PDB file of C-alpha atoms and ligand atoms in Angstrom:
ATOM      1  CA  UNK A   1      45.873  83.497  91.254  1.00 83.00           C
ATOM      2  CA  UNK A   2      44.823  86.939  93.138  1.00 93.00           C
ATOM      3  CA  UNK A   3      42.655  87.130  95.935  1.00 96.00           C
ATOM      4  CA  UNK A   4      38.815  88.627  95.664  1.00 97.00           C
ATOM      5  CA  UNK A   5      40.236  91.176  97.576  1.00 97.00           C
ATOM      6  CA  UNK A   6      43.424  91.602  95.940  1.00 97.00           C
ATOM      7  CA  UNK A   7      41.467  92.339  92.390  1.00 97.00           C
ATOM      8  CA  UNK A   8      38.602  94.524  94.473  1.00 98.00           C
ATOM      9  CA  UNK A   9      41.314  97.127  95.442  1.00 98.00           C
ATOM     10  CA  UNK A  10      43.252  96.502  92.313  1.00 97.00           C
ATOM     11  CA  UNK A  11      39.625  97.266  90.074  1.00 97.00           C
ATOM     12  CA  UNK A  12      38.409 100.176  92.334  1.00 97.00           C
ATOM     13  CA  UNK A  13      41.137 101.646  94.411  1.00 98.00           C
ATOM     14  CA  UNK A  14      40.665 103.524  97.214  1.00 98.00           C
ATOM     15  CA  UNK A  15      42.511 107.061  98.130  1.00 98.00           C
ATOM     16  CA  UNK A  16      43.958 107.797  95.075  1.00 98.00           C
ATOM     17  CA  UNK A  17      45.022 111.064  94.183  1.00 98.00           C
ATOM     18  CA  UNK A  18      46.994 113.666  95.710  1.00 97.00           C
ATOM     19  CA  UNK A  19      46.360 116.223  98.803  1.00 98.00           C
ATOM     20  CA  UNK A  20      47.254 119.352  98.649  1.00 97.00           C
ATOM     21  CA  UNK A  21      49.598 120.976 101.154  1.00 97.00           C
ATOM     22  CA  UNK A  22      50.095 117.514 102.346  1.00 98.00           C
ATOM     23  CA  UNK A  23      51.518 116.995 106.221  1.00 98.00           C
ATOM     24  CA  UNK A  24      54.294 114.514 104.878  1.00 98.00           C
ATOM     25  CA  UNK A  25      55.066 113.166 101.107  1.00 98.00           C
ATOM     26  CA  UNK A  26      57.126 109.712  99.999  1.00 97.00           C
ATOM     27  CA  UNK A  27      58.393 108.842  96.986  1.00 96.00           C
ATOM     28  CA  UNK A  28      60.174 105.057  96.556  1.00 96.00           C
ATOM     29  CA  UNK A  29      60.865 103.244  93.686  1.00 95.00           C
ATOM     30  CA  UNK A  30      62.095  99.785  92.539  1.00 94.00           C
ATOM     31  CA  UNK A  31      64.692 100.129  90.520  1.00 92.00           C
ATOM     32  CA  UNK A  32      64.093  96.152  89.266  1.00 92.00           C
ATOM     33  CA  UNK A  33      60.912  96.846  88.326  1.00 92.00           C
ATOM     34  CA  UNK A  34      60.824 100.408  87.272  1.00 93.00           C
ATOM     35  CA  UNK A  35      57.414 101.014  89.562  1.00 94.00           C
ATOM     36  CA  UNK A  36      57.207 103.774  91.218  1.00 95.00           C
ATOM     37  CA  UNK A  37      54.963 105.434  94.598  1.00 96.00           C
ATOM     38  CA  UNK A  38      54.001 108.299  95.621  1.00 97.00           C
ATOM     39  CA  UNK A  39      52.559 108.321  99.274  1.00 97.00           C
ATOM     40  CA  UNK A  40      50.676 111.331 100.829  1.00 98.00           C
ATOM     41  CA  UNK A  41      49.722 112.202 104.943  1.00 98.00           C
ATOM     42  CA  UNK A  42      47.287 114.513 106.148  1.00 98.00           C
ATOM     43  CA  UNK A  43      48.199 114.516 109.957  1.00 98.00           C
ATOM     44  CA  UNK A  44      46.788 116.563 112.823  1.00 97.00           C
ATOM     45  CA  UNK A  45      48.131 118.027 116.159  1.00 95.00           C
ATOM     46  CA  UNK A  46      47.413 115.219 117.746  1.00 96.00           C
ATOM     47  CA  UNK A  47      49.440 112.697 115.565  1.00 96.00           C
ATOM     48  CA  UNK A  48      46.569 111.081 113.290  1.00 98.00           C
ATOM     49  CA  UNK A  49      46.145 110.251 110.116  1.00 98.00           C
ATOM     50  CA  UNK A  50      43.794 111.844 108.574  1.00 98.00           C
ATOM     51  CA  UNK A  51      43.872 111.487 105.598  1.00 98.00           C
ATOM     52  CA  UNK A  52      46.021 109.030 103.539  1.00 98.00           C
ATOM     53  CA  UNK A  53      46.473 109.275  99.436  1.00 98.00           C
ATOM     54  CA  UNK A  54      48.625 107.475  96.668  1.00 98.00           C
ATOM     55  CA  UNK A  55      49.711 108.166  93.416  1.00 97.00           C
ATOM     56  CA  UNK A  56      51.794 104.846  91.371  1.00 95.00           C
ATOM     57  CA  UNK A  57      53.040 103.846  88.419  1.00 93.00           C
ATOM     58  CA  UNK A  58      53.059 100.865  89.250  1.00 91.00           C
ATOM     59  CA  UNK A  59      51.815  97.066  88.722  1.00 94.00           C
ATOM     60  CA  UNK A  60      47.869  95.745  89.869  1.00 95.00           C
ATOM     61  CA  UNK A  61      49.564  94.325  92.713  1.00 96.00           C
ATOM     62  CA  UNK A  62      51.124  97.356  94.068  1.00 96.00           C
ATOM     63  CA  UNK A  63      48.012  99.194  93.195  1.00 97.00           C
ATOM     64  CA  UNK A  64      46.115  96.431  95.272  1.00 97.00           C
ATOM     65  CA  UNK A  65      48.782  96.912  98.416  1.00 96.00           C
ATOM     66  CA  UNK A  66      48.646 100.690  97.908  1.00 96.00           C
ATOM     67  CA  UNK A  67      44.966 101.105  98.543  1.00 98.00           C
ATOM     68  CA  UNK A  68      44.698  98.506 101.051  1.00 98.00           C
ATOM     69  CA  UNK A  69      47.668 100.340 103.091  1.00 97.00           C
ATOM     70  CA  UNK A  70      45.931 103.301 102.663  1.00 98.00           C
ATOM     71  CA  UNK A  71      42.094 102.475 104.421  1.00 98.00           C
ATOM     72  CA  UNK A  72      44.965 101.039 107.232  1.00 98.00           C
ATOM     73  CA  UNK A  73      46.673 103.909 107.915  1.00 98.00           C
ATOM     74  CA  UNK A  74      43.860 106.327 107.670  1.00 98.00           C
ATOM     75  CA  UNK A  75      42.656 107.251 111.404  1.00 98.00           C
ATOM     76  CA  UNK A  76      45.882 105.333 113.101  1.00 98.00           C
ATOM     77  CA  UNK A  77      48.617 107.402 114.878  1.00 98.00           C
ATOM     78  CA  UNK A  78      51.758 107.310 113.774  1.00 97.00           C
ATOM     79  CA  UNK A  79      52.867 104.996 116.243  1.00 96.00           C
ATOM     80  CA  UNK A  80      50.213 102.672 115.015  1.00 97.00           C
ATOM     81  CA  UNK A  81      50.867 103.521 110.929  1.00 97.00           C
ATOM     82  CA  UNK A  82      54.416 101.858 111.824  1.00 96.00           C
ATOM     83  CA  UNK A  83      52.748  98.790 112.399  1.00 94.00           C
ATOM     84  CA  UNK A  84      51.359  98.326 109.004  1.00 95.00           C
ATOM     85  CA  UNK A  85      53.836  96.421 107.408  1.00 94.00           C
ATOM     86  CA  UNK A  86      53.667  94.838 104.217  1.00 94.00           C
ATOM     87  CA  UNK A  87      52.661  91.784 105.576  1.00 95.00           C
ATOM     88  CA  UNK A  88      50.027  93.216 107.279  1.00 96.00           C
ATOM     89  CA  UNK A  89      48.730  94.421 104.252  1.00 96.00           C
ATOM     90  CA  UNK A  90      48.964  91.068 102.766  1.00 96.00           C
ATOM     91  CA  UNK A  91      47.176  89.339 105.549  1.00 97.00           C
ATOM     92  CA  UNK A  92      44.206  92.223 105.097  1.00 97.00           C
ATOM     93  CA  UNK A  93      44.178  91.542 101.208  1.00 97.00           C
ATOM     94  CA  UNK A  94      43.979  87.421 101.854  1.00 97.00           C
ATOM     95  CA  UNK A  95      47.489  86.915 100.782  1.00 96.00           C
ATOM     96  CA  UNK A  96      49.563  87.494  97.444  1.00 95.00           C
ATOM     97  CA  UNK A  97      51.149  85.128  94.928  1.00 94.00           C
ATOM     98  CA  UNK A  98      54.738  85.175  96.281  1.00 93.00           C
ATOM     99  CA  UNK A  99      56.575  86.242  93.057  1.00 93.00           C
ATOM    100  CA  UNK A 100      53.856  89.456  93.835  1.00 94.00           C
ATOM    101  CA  UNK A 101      55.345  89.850  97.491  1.00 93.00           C
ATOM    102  CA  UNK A 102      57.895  92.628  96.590  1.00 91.00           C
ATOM    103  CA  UNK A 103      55.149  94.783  95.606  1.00 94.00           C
ATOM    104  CA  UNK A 104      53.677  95.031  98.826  1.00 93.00           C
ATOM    105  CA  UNK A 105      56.996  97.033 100.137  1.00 94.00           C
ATOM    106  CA  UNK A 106      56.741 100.034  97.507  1.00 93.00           C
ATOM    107  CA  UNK A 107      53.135 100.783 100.159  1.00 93.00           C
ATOM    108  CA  UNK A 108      54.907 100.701 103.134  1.00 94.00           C
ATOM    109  CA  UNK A 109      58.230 102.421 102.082  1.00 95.00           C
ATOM    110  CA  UNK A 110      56.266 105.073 100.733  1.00 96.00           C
ATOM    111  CA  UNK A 111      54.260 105.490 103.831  1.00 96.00           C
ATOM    112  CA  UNK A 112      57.949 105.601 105.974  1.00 97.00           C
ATOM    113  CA  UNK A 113      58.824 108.027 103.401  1.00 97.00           C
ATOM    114  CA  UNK A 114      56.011 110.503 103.940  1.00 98.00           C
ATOM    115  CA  UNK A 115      55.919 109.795 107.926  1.00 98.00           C
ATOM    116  CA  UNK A 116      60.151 110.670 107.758  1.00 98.00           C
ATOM    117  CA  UNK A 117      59.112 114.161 105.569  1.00 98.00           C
ATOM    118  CA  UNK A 118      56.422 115.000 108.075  1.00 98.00           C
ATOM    119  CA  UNK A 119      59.288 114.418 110.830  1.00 97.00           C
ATOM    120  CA  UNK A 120      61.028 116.411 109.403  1.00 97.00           C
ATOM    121  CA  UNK A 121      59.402 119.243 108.215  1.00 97.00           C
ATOM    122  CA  UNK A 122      58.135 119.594 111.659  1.00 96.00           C
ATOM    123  CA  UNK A 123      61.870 118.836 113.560  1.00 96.00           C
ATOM    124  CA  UNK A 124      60.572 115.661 115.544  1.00 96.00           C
ATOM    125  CA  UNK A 125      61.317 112.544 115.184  1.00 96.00           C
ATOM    126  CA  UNK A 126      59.244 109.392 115.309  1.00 96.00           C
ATOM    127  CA  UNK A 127      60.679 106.412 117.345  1.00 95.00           C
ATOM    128  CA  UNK A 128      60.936 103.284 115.220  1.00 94.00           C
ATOM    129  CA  UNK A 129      61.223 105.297 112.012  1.00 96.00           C
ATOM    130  CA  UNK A 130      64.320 104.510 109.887  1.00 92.00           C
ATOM    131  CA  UNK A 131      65.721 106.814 107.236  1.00 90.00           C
ATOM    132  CA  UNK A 132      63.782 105.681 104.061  1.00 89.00           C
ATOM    133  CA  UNK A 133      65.793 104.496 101.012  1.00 88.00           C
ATOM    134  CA  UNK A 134      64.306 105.288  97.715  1.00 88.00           C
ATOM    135  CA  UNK A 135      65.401 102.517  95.843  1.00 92.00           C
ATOM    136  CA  UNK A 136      63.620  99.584  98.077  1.00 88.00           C
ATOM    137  CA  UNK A 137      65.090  97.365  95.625  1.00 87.00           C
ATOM    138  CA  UNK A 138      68.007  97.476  98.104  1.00 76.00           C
ATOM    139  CA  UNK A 139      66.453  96.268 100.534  1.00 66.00           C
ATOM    140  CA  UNK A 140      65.115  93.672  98.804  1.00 64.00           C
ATOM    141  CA  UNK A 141      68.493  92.311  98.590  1.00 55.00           C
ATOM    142  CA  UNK A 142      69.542  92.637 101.933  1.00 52.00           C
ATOM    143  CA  UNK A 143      66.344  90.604 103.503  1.00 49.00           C
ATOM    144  CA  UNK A 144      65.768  88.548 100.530  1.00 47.00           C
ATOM    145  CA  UNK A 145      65.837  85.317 102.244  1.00 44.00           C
ATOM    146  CA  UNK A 146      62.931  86.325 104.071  1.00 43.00           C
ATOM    147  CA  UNK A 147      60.515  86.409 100.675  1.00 42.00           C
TER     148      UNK A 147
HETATM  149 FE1  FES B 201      57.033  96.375  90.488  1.00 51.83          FE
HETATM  150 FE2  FES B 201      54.909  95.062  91.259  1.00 51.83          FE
HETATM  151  S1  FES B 201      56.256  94.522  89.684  1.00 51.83           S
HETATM  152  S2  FES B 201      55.747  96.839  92.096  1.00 51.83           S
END
């Protein structure tokens, strides 16, 4: 049912944890499914991502998607951290069993989350970057056709 991949990052996930003093942080939930992400940037003066760390209470698949979204993001710009979407993250993990599919937004919400918080603790803001909701659930709805 899940990828190698998909049960490599879901067994030994990478950048867990927290960083301290972090550039940006992003918090989403699902409010179907209770889950719950915590995303944390490390970015420099010149826009990179350093460093890229997640915290969830959430299911193996979002686990999977979190850590996977993570090794993405890390070195990118922000420009570039835009462009890894959920299905991006899907394509790197070798795909997802579509009732799974949802869980692969909690990674990038949270990542939109922490990239609006660095925005605005630093009074910029980052073309392309919509106002995050916390419940992605929502959203969900809106696009569901497309899942
Ligand atoms: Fe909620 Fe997977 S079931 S994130």
């Amino acid at each position: 049912m899940y990828s190698e991949k998909v049960m490599d990052h879901f067994q030994n996930p990478r950048n867990v944890g927290e960083i301290e003093n972090a550039s940006g942080v992003g918090t989403v939930g699902n409010a179907k499914c209770g889950d719950i992400m915590r995303m944390y940037l490390d970015i420099d003066d010149n826009g990179v991502i350093k460093e890229c760390k997640f915290k969830t209470f959430g299911c193996g698949a979002a686990v999977a998607t979190s850590s996977m979204a993570t090794e993405l993001v890390k070195g990118k710009t922000i420009q570039e951290a835009l462009e890894v979407t959920n299905k991006a993250v899907m394509e790197a993990l070798d795909g997802l069993p579509p009732v799974k599919v949802h869980c692969s937004l909690l990674a990038e919400e949270a990542i939109h989350a922490a990239l609006w918080d660095y925005a605005q603790k630093n009074g910029i803001v980052i073309e392309g970057l919509e106002k995050p909701v916390s419940d992605i659930s929502e959203h969900e709805e809106a696009g569901e056709e497309e899942y």
